[in-house]
PDB file of C-alpha atoms in Angstrom:
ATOM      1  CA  UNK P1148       0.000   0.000   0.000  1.00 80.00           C
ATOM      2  CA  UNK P1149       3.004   2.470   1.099  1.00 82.00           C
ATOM      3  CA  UNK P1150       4.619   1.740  -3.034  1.00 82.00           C
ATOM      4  CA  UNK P1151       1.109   2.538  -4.439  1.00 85.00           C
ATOM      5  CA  UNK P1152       1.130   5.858  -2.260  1.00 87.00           C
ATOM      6  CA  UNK P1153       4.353   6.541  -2.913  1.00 90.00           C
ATOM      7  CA  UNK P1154       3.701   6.189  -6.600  1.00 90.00           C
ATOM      8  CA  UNK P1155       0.966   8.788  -6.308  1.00 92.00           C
ATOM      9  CA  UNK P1156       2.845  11.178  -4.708  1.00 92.00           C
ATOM     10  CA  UNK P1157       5.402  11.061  -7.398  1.00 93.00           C
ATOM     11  CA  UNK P1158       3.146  11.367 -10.432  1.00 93.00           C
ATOM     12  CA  UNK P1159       1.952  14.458  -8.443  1.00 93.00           C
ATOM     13  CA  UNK P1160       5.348  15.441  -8.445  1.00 94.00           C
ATOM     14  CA  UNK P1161       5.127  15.278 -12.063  1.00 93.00           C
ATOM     15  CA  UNK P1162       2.044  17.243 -12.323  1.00 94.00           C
ATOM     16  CA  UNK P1163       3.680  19.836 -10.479  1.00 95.00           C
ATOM     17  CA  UNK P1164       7.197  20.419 -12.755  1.00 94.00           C
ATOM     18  CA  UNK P1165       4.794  20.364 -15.554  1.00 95.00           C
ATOM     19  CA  UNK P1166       2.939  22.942 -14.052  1.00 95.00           C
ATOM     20  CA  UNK P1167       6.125  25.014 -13.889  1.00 94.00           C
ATOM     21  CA  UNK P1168       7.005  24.813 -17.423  1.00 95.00           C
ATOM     22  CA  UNK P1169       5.985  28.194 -19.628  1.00 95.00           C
ATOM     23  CA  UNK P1170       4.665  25.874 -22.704  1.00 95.00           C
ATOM     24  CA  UNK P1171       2.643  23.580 -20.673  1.00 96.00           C
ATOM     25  CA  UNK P1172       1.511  26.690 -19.127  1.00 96.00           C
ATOM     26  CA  UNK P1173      -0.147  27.584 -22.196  1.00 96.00           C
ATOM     27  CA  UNK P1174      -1.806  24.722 -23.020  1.00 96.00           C
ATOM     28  CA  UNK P1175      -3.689  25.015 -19.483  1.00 96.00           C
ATOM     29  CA  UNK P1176      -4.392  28.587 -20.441  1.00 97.00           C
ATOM     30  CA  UNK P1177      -6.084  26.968 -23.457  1.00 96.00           C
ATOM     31  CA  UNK P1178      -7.740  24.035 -21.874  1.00 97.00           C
ATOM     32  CA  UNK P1179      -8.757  26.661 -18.966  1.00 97.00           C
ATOM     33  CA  UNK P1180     -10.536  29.228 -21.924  1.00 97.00           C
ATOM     34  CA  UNK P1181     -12.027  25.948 -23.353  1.00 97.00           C
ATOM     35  CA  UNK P1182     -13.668  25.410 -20.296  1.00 97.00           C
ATOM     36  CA  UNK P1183     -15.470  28.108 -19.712  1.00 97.00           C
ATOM     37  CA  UNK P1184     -16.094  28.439 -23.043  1.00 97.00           C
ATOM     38  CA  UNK P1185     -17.997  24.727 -22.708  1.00 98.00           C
ATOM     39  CA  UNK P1186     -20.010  25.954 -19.879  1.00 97.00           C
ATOM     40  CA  UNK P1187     -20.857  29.426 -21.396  1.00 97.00           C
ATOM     41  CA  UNK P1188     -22.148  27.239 -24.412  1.00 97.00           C
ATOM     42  CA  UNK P1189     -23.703  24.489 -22.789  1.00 97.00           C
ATOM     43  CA  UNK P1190     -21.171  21.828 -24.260  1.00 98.00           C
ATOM     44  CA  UNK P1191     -22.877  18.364 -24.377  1.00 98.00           C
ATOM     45  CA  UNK P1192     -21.905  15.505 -22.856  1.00 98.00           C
ATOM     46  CA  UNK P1193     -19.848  13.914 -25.829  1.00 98.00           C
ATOM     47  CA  UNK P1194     -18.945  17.622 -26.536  1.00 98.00           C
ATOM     48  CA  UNK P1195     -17.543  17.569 -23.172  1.00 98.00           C
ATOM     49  CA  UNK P1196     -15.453  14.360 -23.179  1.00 98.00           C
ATOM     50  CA  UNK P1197     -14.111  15.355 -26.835  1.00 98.00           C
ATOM     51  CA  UNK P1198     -13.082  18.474 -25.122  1.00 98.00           C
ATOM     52  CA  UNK P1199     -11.187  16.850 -22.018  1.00 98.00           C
ATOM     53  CA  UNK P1200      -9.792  14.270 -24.059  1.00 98.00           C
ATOM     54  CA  UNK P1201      -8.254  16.611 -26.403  1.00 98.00           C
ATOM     55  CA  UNK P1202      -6.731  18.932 -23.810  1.00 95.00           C
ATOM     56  CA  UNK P1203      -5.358  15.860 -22.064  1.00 97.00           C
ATOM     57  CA  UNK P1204      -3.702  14.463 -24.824  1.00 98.00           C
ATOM     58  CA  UNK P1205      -2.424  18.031 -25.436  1.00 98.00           C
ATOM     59  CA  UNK P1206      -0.863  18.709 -21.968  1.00 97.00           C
ATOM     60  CA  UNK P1207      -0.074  14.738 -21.577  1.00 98.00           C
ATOM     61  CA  UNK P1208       2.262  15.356 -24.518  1.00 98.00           C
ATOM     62  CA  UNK P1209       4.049  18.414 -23.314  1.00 97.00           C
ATOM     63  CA  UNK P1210       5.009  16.635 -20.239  1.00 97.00           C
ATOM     64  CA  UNK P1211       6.485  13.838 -22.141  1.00 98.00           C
ATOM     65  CA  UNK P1212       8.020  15.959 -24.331  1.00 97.00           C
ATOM     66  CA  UNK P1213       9.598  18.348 -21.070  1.00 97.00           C
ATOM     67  CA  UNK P1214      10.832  14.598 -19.868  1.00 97.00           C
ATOM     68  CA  UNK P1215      12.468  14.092 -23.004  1.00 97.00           C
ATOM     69  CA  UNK P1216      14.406  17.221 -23.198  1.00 96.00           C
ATOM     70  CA  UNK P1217      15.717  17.143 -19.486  1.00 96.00           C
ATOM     71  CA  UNK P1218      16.626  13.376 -20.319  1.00 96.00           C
ATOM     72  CA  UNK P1219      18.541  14.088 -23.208  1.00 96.00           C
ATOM     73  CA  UNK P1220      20.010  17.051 -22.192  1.00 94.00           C
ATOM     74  CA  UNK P1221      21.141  14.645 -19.036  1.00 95.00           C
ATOM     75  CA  UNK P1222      22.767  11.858 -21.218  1.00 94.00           C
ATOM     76  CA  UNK P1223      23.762  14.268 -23.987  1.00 91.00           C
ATOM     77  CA  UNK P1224      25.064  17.867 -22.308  1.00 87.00           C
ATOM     78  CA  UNK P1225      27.305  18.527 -25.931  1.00 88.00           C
ATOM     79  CA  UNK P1226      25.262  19.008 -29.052  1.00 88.00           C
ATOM     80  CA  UNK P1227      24.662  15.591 -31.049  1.00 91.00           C
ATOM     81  CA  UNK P1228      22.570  14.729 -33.836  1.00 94.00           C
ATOM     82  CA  UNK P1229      20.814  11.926 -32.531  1.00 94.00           C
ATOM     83  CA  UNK P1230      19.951  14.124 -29.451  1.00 93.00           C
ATOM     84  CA  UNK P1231      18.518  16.650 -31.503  1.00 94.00           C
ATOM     85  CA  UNK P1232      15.856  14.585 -33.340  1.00 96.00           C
ATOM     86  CA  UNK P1233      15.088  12.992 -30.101  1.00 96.00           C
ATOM     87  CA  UNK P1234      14.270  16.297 -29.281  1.00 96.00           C
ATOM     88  CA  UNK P1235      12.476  17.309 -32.067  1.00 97.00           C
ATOM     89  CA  UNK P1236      10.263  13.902 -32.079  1.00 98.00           C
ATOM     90  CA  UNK P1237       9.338  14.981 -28.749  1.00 98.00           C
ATOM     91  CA  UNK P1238       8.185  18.625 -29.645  1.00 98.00           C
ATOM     92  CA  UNK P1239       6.412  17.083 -32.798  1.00 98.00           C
ATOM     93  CA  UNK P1240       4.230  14.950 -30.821  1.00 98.00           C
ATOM     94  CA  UNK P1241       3.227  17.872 -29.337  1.00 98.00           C
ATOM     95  CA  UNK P1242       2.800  19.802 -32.069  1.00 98.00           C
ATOM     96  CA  UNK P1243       0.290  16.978 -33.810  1.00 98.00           C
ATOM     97  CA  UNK P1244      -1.742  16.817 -30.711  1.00 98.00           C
ATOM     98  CA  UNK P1245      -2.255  20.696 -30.378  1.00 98.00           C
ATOM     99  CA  UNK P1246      -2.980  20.848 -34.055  1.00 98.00           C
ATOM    100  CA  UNK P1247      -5.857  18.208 -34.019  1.00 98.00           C
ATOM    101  CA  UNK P1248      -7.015  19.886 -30.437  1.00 98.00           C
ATOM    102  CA  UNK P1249      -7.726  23.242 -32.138  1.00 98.00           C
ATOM    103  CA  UNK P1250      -9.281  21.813 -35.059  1.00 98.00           C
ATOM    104  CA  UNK P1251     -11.530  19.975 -32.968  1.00 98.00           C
ATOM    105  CA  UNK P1252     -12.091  23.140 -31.065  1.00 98.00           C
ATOM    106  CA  UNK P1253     -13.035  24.947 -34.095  1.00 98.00           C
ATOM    107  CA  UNK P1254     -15.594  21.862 -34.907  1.00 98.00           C
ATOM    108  CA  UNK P1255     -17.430  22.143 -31.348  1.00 98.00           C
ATOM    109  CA  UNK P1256     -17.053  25.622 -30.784  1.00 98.00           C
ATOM    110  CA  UNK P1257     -17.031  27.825 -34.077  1.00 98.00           C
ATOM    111  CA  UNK P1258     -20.560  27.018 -35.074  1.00 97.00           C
ATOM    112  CA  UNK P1259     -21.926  27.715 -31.261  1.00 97.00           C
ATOM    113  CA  UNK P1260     -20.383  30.781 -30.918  1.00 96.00           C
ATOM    114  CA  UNK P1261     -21.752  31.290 -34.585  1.00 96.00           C
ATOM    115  CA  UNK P1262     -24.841  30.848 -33.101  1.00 94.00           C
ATOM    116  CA  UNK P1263     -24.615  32.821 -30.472  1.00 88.00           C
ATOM    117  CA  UNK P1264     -23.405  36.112 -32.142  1.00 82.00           C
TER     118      UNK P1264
END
């Protein structure tokens, strides 16, 4: 019971240097401004879990991609190549995911707002 508690305190942990990045900081700006965007519009319920699964996916893969880079830069200080597309991978995946969030966004939100105006 103490390793599964232990485990949760950790992943909190993780939660937390995530938090203190500037880019994953952004992406909870966004998810934040989707959010009460959703309520202002009266998301539905598969609205809603579109929504939360996008901006988890989104945020999941910026603190993968923060992992990566203070991995590398841990087993590669010096500039290599290999390094650098690790890197860059990493930052992709992120990049992909944010993408298809937005465009999603723009799906669920654009024609409610439409609506609205």
């Amino acid at each position: 019971m103490k390793k599964r508690m232990l485990s949760f305190k950790y992943a909190g942990r993780g939660v937390w240097w995530a938090c203190s990045e500037p880019n994953f900081r952004i992406h909870l700006a966004a998810a934040s401004a989707a959010v009460f965007l959703g309520f202002w519009l009266g998301l539905s319920a598969m609205e809603w879990c579109a929504v939360l699964l996008c901006f988890s996916a989104v945020m999941s893969a910026e603190a993968l991609n923060s992992a990566v880079e203070k991995l590398t830069d841990l087993v590669s200080p010096g500039h290599h190549v290999l390094a650098g597309k690790a890197k860059d991978l990493a930052a992709g995946a992120v990049l992909i995911s944010a993408v298809m969030a937005a465009v999603v966004g723009c799906i669920i939100f654009l024609p409610k707002l439409a609506a609205r105006l």
